[in-house]
PDB file of C-alpha atoms in Angstrom:
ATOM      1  CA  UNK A   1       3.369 -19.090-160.015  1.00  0.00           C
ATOM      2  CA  UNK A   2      -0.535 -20.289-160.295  1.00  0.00           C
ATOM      3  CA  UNK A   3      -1.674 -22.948-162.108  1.00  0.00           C
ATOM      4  CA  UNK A   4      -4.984 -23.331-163.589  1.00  0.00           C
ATOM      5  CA  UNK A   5      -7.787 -24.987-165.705  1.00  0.00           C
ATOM      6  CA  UNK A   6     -10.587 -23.969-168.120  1.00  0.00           C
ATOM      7  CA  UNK A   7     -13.755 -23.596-166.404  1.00  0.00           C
ATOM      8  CA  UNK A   8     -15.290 -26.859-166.388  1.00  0.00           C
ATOM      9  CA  UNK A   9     -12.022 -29.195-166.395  1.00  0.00           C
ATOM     10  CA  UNK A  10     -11.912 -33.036-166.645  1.00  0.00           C
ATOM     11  CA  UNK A  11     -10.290 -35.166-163.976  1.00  0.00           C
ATOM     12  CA  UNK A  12      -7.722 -35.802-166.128  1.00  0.00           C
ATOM     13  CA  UNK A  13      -6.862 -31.898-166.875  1.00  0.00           C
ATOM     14  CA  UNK A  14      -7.500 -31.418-162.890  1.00  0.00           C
ATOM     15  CA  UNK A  15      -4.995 -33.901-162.911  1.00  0.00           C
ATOM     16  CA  UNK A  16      -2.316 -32.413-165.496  1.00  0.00           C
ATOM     17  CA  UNK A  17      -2.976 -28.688-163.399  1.00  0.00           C
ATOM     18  CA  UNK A  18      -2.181 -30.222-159.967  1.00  0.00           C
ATOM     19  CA  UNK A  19       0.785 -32.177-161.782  1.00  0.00           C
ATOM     20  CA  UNK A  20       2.361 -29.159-162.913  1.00  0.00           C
ATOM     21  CA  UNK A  21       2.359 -26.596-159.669  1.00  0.00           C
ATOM     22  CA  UNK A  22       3.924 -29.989-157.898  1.00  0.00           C
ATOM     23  CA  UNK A  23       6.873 -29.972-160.464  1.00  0.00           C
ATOM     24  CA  UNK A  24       7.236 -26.133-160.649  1.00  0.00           C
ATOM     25  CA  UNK A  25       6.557 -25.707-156.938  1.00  0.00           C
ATOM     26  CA  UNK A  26       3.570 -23.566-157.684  1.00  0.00           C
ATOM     27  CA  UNK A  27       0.046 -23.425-156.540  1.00  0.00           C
ATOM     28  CA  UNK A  28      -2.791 -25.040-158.101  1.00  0.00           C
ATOM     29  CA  UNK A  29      -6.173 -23.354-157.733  1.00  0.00           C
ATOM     30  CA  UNK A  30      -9.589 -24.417-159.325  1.00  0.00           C
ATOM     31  CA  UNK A  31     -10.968 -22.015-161.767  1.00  0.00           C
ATOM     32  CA  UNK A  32     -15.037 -22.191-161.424  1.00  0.00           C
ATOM     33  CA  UNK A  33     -16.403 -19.067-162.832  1.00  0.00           C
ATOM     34  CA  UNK A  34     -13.407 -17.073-161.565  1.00  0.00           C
ATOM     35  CA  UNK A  35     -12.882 -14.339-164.566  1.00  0.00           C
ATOM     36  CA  UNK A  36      -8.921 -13.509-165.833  1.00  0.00           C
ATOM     37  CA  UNK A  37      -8.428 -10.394-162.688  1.00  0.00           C
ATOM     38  CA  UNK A  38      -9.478 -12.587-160.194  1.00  0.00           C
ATOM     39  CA  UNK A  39      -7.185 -15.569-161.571  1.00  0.00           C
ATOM     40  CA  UNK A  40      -4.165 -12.734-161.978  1.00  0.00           C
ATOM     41  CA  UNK A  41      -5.242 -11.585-157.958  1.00  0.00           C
ATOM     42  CA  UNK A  42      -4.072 -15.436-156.939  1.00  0.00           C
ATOM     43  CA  UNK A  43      -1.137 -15.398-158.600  1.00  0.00           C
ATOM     44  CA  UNK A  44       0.107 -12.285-156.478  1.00  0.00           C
ATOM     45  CA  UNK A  45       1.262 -10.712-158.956  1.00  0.00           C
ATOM     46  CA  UNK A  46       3.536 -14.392-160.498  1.00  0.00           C
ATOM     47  CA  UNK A  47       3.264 -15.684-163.813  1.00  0.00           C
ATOM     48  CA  UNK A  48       0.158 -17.323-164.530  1.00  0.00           C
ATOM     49  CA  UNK A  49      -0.486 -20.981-166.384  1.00  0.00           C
ATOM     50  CA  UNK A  50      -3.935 -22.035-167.762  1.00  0.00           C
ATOM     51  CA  UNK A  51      -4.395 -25.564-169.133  1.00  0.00           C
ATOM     52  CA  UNK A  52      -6.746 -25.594-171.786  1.00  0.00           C
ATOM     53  CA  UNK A  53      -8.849 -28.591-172.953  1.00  0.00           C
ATOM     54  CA  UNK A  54      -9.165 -30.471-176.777  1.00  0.00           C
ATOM     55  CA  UNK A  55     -12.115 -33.247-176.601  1.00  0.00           C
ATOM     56  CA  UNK A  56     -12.431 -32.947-172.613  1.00  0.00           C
ATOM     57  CA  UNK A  57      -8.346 -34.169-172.214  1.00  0.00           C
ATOM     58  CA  UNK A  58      -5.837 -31.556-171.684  1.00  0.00           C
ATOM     59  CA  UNK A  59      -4.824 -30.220-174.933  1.00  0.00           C
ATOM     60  CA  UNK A  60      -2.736 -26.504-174.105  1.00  0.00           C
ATOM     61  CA  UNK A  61      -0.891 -24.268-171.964  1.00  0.00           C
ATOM     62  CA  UNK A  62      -1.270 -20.422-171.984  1.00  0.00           C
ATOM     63  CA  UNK A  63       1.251 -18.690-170.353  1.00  0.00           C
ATOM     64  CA  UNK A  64       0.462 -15.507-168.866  1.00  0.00           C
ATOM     65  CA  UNK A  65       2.585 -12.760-167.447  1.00  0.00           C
ATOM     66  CA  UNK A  66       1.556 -11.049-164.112  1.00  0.00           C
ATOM     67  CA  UNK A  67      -0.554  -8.625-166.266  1.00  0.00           C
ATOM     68  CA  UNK A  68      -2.547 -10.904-167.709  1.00  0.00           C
ATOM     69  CA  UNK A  69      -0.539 -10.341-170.896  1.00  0.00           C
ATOM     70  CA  UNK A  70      -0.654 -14.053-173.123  1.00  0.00           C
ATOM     71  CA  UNK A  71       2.899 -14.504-173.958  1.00  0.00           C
ATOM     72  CA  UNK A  72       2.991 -17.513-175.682  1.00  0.00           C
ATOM     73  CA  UNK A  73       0.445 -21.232-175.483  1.00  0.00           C
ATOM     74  CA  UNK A  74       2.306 -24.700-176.447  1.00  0.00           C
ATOM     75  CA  UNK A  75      -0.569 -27.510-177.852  1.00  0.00           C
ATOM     76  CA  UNK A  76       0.622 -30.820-177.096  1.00  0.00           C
ATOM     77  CA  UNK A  77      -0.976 -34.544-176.008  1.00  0.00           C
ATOM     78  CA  UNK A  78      -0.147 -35.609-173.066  1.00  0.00           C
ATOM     79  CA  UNK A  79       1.961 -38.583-171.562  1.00  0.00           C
ATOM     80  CA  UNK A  80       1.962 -39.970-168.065  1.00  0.00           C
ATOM     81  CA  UNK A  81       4.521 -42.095-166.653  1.00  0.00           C
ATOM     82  CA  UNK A  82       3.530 -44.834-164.808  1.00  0.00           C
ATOM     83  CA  UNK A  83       6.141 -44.603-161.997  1.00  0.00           C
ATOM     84  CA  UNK A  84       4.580 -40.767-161.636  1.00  0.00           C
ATOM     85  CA  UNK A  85       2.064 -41.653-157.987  1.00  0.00           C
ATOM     86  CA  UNK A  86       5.295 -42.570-156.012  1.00  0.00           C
ATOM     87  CA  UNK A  87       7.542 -39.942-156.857  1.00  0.00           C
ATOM     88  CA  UNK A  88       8.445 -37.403-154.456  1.00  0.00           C
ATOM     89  CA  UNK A  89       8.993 -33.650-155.840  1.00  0.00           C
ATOM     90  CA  UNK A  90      11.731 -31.823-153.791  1.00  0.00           C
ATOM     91  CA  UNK A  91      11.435 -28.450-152.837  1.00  0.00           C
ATOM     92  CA  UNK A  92      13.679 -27.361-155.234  1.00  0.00           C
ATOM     93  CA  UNK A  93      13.565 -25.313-158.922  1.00  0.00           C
ATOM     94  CA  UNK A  94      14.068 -27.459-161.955  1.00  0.00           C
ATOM     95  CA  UNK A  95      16.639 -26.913-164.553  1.00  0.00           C
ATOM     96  CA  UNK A  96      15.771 -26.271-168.207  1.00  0.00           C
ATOM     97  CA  UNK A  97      17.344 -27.783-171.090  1.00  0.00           C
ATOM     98  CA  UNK A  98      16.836 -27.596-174.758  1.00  0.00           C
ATOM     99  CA  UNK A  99      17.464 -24.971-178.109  1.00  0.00           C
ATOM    100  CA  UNK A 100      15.337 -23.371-180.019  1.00  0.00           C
ATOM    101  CA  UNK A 101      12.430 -20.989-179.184  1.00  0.00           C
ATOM    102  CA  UNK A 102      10.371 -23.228-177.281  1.00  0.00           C
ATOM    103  CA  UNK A 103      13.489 -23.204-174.635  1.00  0.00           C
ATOM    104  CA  UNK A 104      13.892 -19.536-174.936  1.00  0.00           C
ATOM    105  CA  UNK A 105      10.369 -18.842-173.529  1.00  0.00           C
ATOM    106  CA  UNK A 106      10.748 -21.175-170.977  1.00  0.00           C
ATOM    107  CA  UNK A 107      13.570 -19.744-169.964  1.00  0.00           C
ATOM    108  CA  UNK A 108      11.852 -16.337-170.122  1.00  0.00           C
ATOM    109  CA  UNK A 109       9.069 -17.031-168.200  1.00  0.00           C
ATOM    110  CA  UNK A 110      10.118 -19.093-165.527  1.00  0.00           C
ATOM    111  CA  UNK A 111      13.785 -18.023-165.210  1.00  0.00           C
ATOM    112  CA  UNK A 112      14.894 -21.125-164.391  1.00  0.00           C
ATOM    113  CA  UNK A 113      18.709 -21.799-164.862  1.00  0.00           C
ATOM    114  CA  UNK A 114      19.608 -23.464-168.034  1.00  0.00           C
ATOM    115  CA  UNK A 115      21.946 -26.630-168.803  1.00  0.00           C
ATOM    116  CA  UNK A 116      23.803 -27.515-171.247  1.00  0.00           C
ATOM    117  CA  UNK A 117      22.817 -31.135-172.505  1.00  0.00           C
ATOM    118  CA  UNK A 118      26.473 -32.265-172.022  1.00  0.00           C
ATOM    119  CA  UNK A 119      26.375 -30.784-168.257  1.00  0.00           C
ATOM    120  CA  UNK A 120      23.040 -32.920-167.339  1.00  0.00           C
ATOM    121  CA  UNK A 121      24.973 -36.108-165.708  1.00  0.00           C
ATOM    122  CA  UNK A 122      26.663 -33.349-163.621  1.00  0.00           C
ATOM    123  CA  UNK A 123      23.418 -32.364-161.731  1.00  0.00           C
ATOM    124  CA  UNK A 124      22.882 -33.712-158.147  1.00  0.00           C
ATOM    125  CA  UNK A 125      20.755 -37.460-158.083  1.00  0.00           C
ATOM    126  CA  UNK A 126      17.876 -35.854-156.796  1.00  0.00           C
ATOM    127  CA  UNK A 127      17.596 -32.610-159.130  1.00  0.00           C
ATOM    128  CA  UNK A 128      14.473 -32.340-161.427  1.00  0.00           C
ATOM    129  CA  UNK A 129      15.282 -31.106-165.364  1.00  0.00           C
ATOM    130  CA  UNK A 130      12.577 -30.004-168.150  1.00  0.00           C
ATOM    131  CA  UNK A 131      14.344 -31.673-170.977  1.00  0.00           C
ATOM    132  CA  UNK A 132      12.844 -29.377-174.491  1.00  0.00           C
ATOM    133  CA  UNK A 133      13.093 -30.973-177.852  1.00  0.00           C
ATOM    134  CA  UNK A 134      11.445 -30.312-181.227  1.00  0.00           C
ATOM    135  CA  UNK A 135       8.690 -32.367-180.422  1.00  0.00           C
ATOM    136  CA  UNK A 136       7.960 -32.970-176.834  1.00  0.00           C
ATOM    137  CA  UNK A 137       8.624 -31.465-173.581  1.00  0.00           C
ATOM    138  CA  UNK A 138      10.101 -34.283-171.161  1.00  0.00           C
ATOM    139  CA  UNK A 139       9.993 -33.649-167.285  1.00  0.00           C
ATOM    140  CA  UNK A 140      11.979 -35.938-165.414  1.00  0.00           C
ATOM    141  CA  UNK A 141      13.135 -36.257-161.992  1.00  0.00           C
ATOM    142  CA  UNK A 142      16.118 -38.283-160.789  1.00  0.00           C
ATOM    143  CA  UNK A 143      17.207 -39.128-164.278  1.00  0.00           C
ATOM    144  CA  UNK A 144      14.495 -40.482-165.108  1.00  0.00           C
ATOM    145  CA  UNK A 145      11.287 -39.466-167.093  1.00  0.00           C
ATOM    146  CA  UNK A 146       8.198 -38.404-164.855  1.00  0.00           C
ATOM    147  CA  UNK A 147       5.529 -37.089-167.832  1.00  0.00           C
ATOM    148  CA  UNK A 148       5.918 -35.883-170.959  1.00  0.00           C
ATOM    149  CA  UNK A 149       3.843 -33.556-173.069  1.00  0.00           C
ATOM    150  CA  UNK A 150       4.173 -34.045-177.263  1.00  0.00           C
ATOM    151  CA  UNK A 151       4.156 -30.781-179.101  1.00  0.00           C
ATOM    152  CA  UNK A 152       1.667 -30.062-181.531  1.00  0.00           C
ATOM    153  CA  UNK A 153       2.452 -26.949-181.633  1.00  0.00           C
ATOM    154  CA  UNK A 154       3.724 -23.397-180.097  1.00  0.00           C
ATOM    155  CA  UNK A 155       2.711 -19.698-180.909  1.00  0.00           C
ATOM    156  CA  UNK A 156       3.987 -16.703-179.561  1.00  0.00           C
ATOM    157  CA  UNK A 157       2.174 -13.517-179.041  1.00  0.00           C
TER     158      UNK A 157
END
């Protein structure tokens, strides 16, 4: 999986990019003037991510399938946990939680294995869990919340 920016990105959606391919043990590449193929040639032929930018923060993620197909984009503000620049991301694949179809595309797209809410306090100390509500997308590691992104809103395609 690659993980991307807009063309000329902030620090703070450079940031959000790098962020991401940590949690999802992805890559993170910077854009420059680099057109969709070339993106879709880093990903070798993985899913694709693209933050986009609302007033120079990060404002959306377009989710792209290894075709350069857009699946689906989520708009959201963003959230940043102040705990975030100590914690240590295992090598490992996070779970997914949540109902409805924000969860469902998730699922889709990253095929990450799903838990039932009342199954979370059965996952090891150190495992790492997108949590997917109505209204926010929580990531959290060790039990605890890393970052969270607040929906604005989702569209399929």
């Amino acid at each position: 999986m690659l993980v991307t920016s807009s063309r000329k990105p902030s620090a703070r959606t450079r940031a959000l990019c790098k962020l991401l391919s940590r949690f999802m043990a992805g890559r993170c590449i910077t854009r420059g003037k680099m057109g969709m193929q070339e993106l879709l040639e880093f990903a070798e032929g993985g899913p694709l991510i693209v933050v986009g930018e609302y007033h120079g923060n990060p404002g959306e993620l377009s989710f792209y399938d290894e075709v350069g197909k857009l699946l689906f984009s989520l708009r959201f503000t963003d959230w940043y946990s102040k705990e975030l620049d100590s914690y240590w991301f295992p090598d490992i694949e996070p779970r997914l939680t949540g109902q409805g179809e924000i969860a469902d595309a998730f699922e889709a797209f990253f095929h990450f294995q799903r838990v039932e809410s009342d199954k979370i306090d059965q996952l090891l100390p150190s495992s790492i869990l997108i949590s997917i509500g109505e209204k926010d997308i929580d990531f959290m590691g060790s039990g605890k919340s890393l970052f969270k992104l607040n929906l604005k809103g989702f569209k399929k395609y």
